[in-house]
Short mmCIF file of C-alpha atoms in Angstrom, two decimals:
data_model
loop_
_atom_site.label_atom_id
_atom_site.label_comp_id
_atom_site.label_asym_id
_atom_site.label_seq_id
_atom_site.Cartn_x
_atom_site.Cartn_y
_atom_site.Cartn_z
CA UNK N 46 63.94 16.92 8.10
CA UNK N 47 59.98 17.55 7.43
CA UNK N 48 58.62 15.85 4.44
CA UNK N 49 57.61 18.43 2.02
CA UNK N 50 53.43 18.31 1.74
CA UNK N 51 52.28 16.85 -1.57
CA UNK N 52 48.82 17.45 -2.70
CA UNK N 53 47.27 15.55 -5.57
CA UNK N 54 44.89 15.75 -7.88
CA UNK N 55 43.35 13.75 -9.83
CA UNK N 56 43.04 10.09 -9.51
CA UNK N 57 44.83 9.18 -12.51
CA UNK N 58 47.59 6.16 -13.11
CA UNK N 59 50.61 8.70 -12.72
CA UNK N 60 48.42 9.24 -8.90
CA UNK N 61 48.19 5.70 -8.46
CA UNK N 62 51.75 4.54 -8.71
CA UNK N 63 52.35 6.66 -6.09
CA UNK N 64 50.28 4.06 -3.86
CA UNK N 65 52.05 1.60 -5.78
CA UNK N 66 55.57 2.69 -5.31
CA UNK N 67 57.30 0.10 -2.68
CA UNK N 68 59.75 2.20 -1.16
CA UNK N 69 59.13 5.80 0.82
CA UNK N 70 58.81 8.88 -0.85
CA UNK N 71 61.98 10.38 -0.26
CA UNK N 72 61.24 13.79 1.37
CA UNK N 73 57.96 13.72 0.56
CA UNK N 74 54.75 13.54 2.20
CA UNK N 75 51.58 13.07 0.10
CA UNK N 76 49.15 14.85 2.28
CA UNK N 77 45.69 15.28 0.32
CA UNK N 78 44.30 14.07 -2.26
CA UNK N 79 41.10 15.79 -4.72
CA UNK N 80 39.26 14.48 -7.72
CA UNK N 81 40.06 16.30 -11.02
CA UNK N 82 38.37 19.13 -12.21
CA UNK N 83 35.87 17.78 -14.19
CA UNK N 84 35.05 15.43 -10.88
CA UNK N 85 34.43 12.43 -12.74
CA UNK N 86 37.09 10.53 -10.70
CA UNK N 87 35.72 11.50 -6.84
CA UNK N 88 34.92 8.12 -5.94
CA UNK N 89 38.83 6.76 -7.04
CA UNK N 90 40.20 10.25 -5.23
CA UNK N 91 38.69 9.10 -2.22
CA UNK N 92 39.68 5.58 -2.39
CA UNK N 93 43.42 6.89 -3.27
CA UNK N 94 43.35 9.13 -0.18
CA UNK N 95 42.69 5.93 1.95
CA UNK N 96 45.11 4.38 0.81
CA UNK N 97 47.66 6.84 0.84
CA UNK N 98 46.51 7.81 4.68
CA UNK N 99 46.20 11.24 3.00
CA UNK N 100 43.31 13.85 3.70
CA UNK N 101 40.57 13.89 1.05
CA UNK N 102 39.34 17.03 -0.11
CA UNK N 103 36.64 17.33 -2.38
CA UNK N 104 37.46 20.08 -4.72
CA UNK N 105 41.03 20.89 -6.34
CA UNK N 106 41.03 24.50 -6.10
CA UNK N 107 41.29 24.78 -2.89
CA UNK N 108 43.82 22.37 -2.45
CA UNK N 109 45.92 23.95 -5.18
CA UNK N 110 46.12 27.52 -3.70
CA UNK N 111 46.65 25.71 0.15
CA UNK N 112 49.53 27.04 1.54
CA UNK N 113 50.19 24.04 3.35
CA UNK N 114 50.78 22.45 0.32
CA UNK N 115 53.95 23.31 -1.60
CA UNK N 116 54.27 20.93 -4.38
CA UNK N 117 50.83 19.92 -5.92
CA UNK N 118 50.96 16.61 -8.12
CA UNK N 119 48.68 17.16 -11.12
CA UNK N 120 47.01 13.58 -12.05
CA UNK N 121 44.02 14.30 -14.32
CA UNK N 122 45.47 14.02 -17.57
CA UNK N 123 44.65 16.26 -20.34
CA UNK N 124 41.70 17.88 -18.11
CA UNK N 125 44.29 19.08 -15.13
CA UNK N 126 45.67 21.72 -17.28
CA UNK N 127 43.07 23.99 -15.92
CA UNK N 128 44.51 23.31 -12.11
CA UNK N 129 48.45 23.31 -13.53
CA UNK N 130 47.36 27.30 -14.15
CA UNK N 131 45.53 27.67 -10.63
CA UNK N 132 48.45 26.25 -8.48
CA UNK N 133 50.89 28.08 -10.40
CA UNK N 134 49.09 31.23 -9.88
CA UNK N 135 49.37 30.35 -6.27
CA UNK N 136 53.40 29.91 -6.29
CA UNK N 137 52.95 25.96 -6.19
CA UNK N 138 55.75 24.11 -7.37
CA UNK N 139 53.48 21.75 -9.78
CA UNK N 140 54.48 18.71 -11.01
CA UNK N 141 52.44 17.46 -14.52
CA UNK N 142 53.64 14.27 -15.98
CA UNK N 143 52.78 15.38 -19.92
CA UNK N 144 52.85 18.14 -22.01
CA UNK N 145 50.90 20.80 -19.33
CA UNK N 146 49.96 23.07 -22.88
CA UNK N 147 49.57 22.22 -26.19
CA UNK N 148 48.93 25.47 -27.93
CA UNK N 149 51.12 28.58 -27.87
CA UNK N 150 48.25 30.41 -25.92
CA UNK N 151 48.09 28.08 -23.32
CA UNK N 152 51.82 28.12 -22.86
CA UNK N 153 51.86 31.64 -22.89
CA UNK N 154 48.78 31.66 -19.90
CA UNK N 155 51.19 28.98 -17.80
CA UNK N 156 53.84 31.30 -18.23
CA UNK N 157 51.94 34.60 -17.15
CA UNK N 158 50.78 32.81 -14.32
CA UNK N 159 54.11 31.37 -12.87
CA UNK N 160 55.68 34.63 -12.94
CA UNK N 161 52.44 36.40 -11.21
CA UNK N 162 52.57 33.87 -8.76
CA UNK N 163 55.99 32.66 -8.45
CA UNK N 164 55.49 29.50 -8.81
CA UNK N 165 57.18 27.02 -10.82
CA UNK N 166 56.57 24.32 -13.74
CA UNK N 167 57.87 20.95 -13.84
CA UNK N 168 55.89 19.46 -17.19
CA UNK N 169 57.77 16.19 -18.45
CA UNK N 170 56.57 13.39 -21.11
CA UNK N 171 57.35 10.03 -19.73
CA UNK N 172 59.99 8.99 -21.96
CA UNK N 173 62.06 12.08 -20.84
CA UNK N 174 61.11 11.50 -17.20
CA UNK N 175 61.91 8.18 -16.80
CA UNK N 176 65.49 6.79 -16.01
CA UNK N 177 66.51 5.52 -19.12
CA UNK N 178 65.74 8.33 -21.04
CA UNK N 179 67.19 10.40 -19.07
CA UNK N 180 70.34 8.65 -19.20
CA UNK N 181 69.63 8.69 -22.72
CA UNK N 182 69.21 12.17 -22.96
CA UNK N 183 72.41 12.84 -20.95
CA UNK N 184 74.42 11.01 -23.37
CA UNK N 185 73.71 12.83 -25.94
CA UNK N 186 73.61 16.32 -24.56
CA UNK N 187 76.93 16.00 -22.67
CA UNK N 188 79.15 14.36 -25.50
CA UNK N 189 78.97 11.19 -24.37
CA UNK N 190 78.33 9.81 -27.82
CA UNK N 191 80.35 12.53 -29.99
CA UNK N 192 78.23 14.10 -32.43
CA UNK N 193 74.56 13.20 -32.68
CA UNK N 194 73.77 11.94 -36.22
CA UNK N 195 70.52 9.83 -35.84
CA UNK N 196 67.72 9.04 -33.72
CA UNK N 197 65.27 6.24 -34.04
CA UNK N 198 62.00 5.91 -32.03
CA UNK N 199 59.20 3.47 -32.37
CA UNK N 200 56.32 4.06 -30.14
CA UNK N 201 53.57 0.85 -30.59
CA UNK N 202 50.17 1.46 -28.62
CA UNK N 203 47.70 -1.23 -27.82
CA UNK N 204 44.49 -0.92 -30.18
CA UNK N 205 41.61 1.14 -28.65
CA UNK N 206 38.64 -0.54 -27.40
CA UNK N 207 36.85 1.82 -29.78
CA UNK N 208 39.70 2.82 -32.62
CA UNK N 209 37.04 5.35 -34.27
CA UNK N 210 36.72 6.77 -31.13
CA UNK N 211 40.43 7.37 -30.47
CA UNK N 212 42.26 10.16 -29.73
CA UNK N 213 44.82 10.03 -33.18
CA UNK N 214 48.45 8.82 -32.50
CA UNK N 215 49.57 12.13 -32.76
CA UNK N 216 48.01 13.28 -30.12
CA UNK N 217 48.17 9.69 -28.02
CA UNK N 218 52.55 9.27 -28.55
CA UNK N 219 53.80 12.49 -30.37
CA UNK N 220 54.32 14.65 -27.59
CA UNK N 221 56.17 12.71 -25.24
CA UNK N 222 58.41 11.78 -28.53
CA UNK N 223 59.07 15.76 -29.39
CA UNK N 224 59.52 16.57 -25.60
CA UNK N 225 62.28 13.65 -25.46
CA UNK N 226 63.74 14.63 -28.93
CA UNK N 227 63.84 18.40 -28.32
CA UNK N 228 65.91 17.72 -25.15
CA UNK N 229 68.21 15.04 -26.47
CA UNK N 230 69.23 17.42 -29.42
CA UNK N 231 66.83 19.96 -30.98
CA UNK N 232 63.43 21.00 -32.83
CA UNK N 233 63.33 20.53 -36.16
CA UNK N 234 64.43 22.81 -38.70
CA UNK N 235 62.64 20.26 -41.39
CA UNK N 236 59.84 18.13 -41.29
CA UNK N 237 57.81 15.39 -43.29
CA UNK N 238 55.24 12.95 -42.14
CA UNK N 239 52.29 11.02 -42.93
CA UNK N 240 49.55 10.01 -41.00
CA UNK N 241 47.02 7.14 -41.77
CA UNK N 242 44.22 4.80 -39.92
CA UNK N 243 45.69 1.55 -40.44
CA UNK N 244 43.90 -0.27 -37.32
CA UNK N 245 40.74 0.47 -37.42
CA UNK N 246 41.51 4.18 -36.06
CA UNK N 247 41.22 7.34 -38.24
CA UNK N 248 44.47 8.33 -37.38
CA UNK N 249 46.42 5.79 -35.28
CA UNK N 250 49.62 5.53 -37.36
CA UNK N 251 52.52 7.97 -38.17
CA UNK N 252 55.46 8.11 -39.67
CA UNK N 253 58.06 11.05 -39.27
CA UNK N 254 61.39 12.17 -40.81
CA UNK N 255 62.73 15.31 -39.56
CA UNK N 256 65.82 16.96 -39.84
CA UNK N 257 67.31 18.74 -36.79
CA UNK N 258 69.21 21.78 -35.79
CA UNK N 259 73.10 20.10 -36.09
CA UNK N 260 72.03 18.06 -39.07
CA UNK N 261 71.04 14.69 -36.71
CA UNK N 262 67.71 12.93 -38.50
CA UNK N 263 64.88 11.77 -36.65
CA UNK N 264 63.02 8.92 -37.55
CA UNK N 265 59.90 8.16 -35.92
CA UNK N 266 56.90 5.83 -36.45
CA UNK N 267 54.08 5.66 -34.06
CA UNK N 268 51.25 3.32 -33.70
CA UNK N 269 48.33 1.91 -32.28
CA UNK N 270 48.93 -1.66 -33.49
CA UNK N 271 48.99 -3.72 -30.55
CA UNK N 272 46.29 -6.40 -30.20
CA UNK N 273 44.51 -6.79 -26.92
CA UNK N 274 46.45 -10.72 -26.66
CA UNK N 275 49.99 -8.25 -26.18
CA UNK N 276 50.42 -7.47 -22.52
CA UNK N 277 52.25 -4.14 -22.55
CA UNK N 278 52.69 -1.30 -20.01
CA UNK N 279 50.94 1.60 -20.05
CA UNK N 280 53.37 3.56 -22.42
CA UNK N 281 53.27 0.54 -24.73
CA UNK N 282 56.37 -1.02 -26.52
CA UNK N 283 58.69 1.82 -26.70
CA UNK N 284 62.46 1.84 -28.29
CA UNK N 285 64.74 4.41 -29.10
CA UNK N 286 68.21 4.35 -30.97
CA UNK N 287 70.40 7.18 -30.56
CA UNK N 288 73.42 7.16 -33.37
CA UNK N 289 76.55 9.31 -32.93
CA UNK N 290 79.97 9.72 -34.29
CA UNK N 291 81.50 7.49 -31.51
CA UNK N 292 79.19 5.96 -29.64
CA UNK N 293 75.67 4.53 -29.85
CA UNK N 294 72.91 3.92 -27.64
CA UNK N 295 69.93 1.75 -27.70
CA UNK N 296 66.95 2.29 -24.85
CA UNK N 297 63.52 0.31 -24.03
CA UNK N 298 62.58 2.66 -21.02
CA UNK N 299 59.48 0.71 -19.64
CA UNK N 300 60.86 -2.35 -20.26
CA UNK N 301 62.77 -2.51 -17.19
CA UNK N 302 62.61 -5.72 -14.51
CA UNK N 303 64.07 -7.92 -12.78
CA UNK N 304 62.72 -11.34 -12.54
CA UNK N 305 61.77 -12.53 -8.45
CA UNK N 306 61.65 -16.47 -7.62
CA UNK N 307 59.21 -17.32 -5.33
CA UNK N 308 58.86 -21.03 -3.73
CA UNK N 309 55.41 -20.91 -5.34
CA UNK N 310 55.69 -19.02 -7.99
CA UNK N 311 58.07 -16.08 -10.00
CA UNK N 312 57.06 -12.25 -11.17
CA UNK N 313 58.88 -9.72 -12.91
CA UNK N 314 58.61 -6.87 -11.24
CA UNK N 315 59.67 -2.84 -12.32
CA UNK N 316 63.39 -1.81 -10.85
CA UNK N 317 62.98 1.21 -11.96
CA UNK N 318 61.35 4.18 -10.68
CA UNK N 319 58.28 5.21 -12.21
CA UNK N 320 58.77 8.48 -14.40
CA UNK N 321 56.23 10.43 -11.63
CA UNK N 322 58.35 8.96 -8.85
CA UNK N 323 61.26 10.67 -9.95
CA UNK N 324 60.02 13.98 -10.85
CA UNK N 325 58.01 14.24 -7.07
CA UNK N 326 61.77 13.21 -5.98
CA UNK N 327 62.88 16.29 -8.37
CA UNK N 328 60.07 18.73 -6.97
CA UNK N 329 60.95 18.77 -3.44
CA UNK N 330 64.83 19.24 -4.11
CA UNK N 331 63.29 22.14 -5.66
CA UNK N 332 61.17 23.03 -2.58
CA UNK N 333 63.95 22.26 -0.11
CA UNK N 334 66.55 24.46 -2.32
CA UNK N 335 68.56 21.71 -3.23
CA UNK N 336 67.95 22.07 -6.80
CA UNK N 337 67.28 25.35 -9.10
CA UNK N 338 63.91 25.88 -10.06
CA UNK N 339 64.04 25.09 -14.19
CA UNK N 340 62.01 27.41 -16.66
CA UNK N 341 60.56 24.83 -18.88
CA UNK N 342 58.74 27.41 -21.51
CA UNK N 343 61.24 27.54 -24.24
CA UNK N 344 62.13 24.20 -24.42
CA UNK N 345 57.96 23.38 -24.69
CA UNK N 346 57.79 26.35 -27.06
CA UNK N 347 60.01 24.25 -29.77
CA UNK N 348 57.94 20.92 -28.50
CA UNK N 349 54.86 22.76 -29.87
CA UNK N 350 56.36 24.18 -32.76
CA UNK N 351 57.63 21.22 -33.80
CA UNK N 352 54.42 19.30 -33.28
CA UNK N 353 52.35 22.31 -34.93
CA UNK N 354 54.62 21.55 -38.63
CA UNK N 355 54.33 18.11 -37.94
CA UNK N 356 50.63 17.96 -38.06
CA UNK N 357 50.32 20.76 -40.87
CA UNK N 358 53.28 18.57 -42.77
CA UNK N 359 50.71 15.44 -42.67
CA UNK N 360 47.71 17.62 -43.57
CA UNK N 361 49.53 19.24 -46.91
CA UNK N 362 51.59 16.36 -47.62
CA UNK N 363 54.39 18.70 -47.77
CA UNK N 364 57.85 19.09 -45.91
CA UNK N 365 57.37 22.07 -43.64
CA UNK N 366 59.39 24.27 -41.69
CA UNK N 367 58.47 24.94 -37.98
CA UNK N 368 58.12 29.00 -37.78
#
């Protein structure tokens, strides 16, 4: 079978672990590579196209609306929204590891443009894409632990090189949090939480109690607390208890590894797939018809309507209700 085309953009670490990842794509063929819109990253495009033995192209547009191209990997973090519209406007099957819209409005504009153009949205937080959670998520959706009563999460960020610079914690953790706890039981039909700048930040701790559709309580707290002495991953130190009338289920998805014994020396090294990894491996069972194509706008509709009380719960100092 052909490998299905994958053009990237952006030059980003969800890019880079596609270089990383020690095994072949399965299916799919990364076949160019451009720098993010904003073109700050041109010189790390290029060097990730080299590496990749992809073609480098030296502005995203036309990359996303290339026919050639069928899925289109969007890399650039919060500034690749702006191609996550383009490429779906061009019936590209786009994969954007994140929340691809945080306002209704921008939702609603993804949404216009998939159905003008066909194409279609895969938008996933990490905790939701990677294995673990997903499991996770399975669990609790398909009665594997009877009725959902709790869930604990406890997100803990290294501190910022500049913590009054700093996007707040909100805005750094919540929304791969809501997108996980949205599809592992519901939005919130109550919410409470507080926000403070413990760490130097302004905003760079939160703590959230929620009550969800079914009656299950959340309880979150989220944090950039980690000194620069804590090697972490990327995501940080992540955990998540899931509590339910016959079973329960504790997860630390990036803590996964197995430990390898050199003769000179030994490594722990990740055994499971990076959360990008699996949702290329998702987009081209898409593109190949293996798989439906999933319409991701409701469930990110209650992701920013939760988040939206959330952030107007720690501004009153009130328990809201999402509209």
């Amino acid at each position: 079978m052909t490998p299905v085309a994958v053009g990237v953009v952006g030059a980003g670490r969800h890019a880079a672990a596609l270089a990383e990842y020690a095994a072949p794509l399965a299916g799919a063929s990364v076949s160019a590579v451009a720098p993010a819109p904003d073109g700050r990253d041109r010189a790390a495009a290029a060097a990730l196209a080299r590496r990749l033995g992809a073609a480098f192209r030296r502005t995203w547009d036309a990359m996303a609306t290339d026919p050639a191209l069928p899925v289109v990997l969007v890399a650039a973090e919060d500034v690749g929204r702006r191609a996550v519209e383009t490429a779906l406007s061009a019936g590209k099957i786009v994969v954007y590891p994140g929340a691809a819209a945080i306002t209704r409005a921008e939702l609603d504009r993804l949404a216009a443009a998939a159905a003008r153009g066909g194409g279609t949205l895969l938008a996933a937080g990490e905790l939701r894409a990677a294995q673990a959670g997903a499991r996770a998520i399975e669990a609790a959706t398909q009665d594997g632990l009877g009725t959902l009563h709790s869930i604990y999460a406890a997100i803990r960020l290294p501190i910022p090189d500049r913590p009054d610079r700093a996007a707040p914690i909100l805005e750094r953790a919540g929304w791969d949090l809501l997108d996980f706890v949205c599809a592992a039981a519901s939005g919130p039909v109550r919410v409470s939480a507080t926000v403070a700048g413990l760490f130097g930040g302004t905003a760079d701790t939160a703590v959230i109690i929620a009550r969800l559709a079914g009656d299950t309580i959340l309880t979150a707290e989220l944090s950039s607390c980690l000194p620069p002495s804590v090697a972490t991953a990327p995501q940080g130190e992540v955990e998540i208890e899931l509590i339910g009338s016959r079973d329960a289920l504790r997860i630390e998805p990036f803590r996964a590894a197995v430990r390898f014994y050199g003769q000179r020396e030994t490594a722990r090294l990740p055994w499971l797939d990076e959360p990008v990894i699996t949702m290329v491996h998702q987009a081209v069972r898409i593109a190949t018809g293996e798989a439906a194509r999933p319409d991701p706008f409701d469930h990110w509709r209650r992701v920013i309507a939760a988040m939206d009380a959330i952030n107007m719960a720690a501004a009153r100092g009130d328990t809201i209700t999402p509209a």
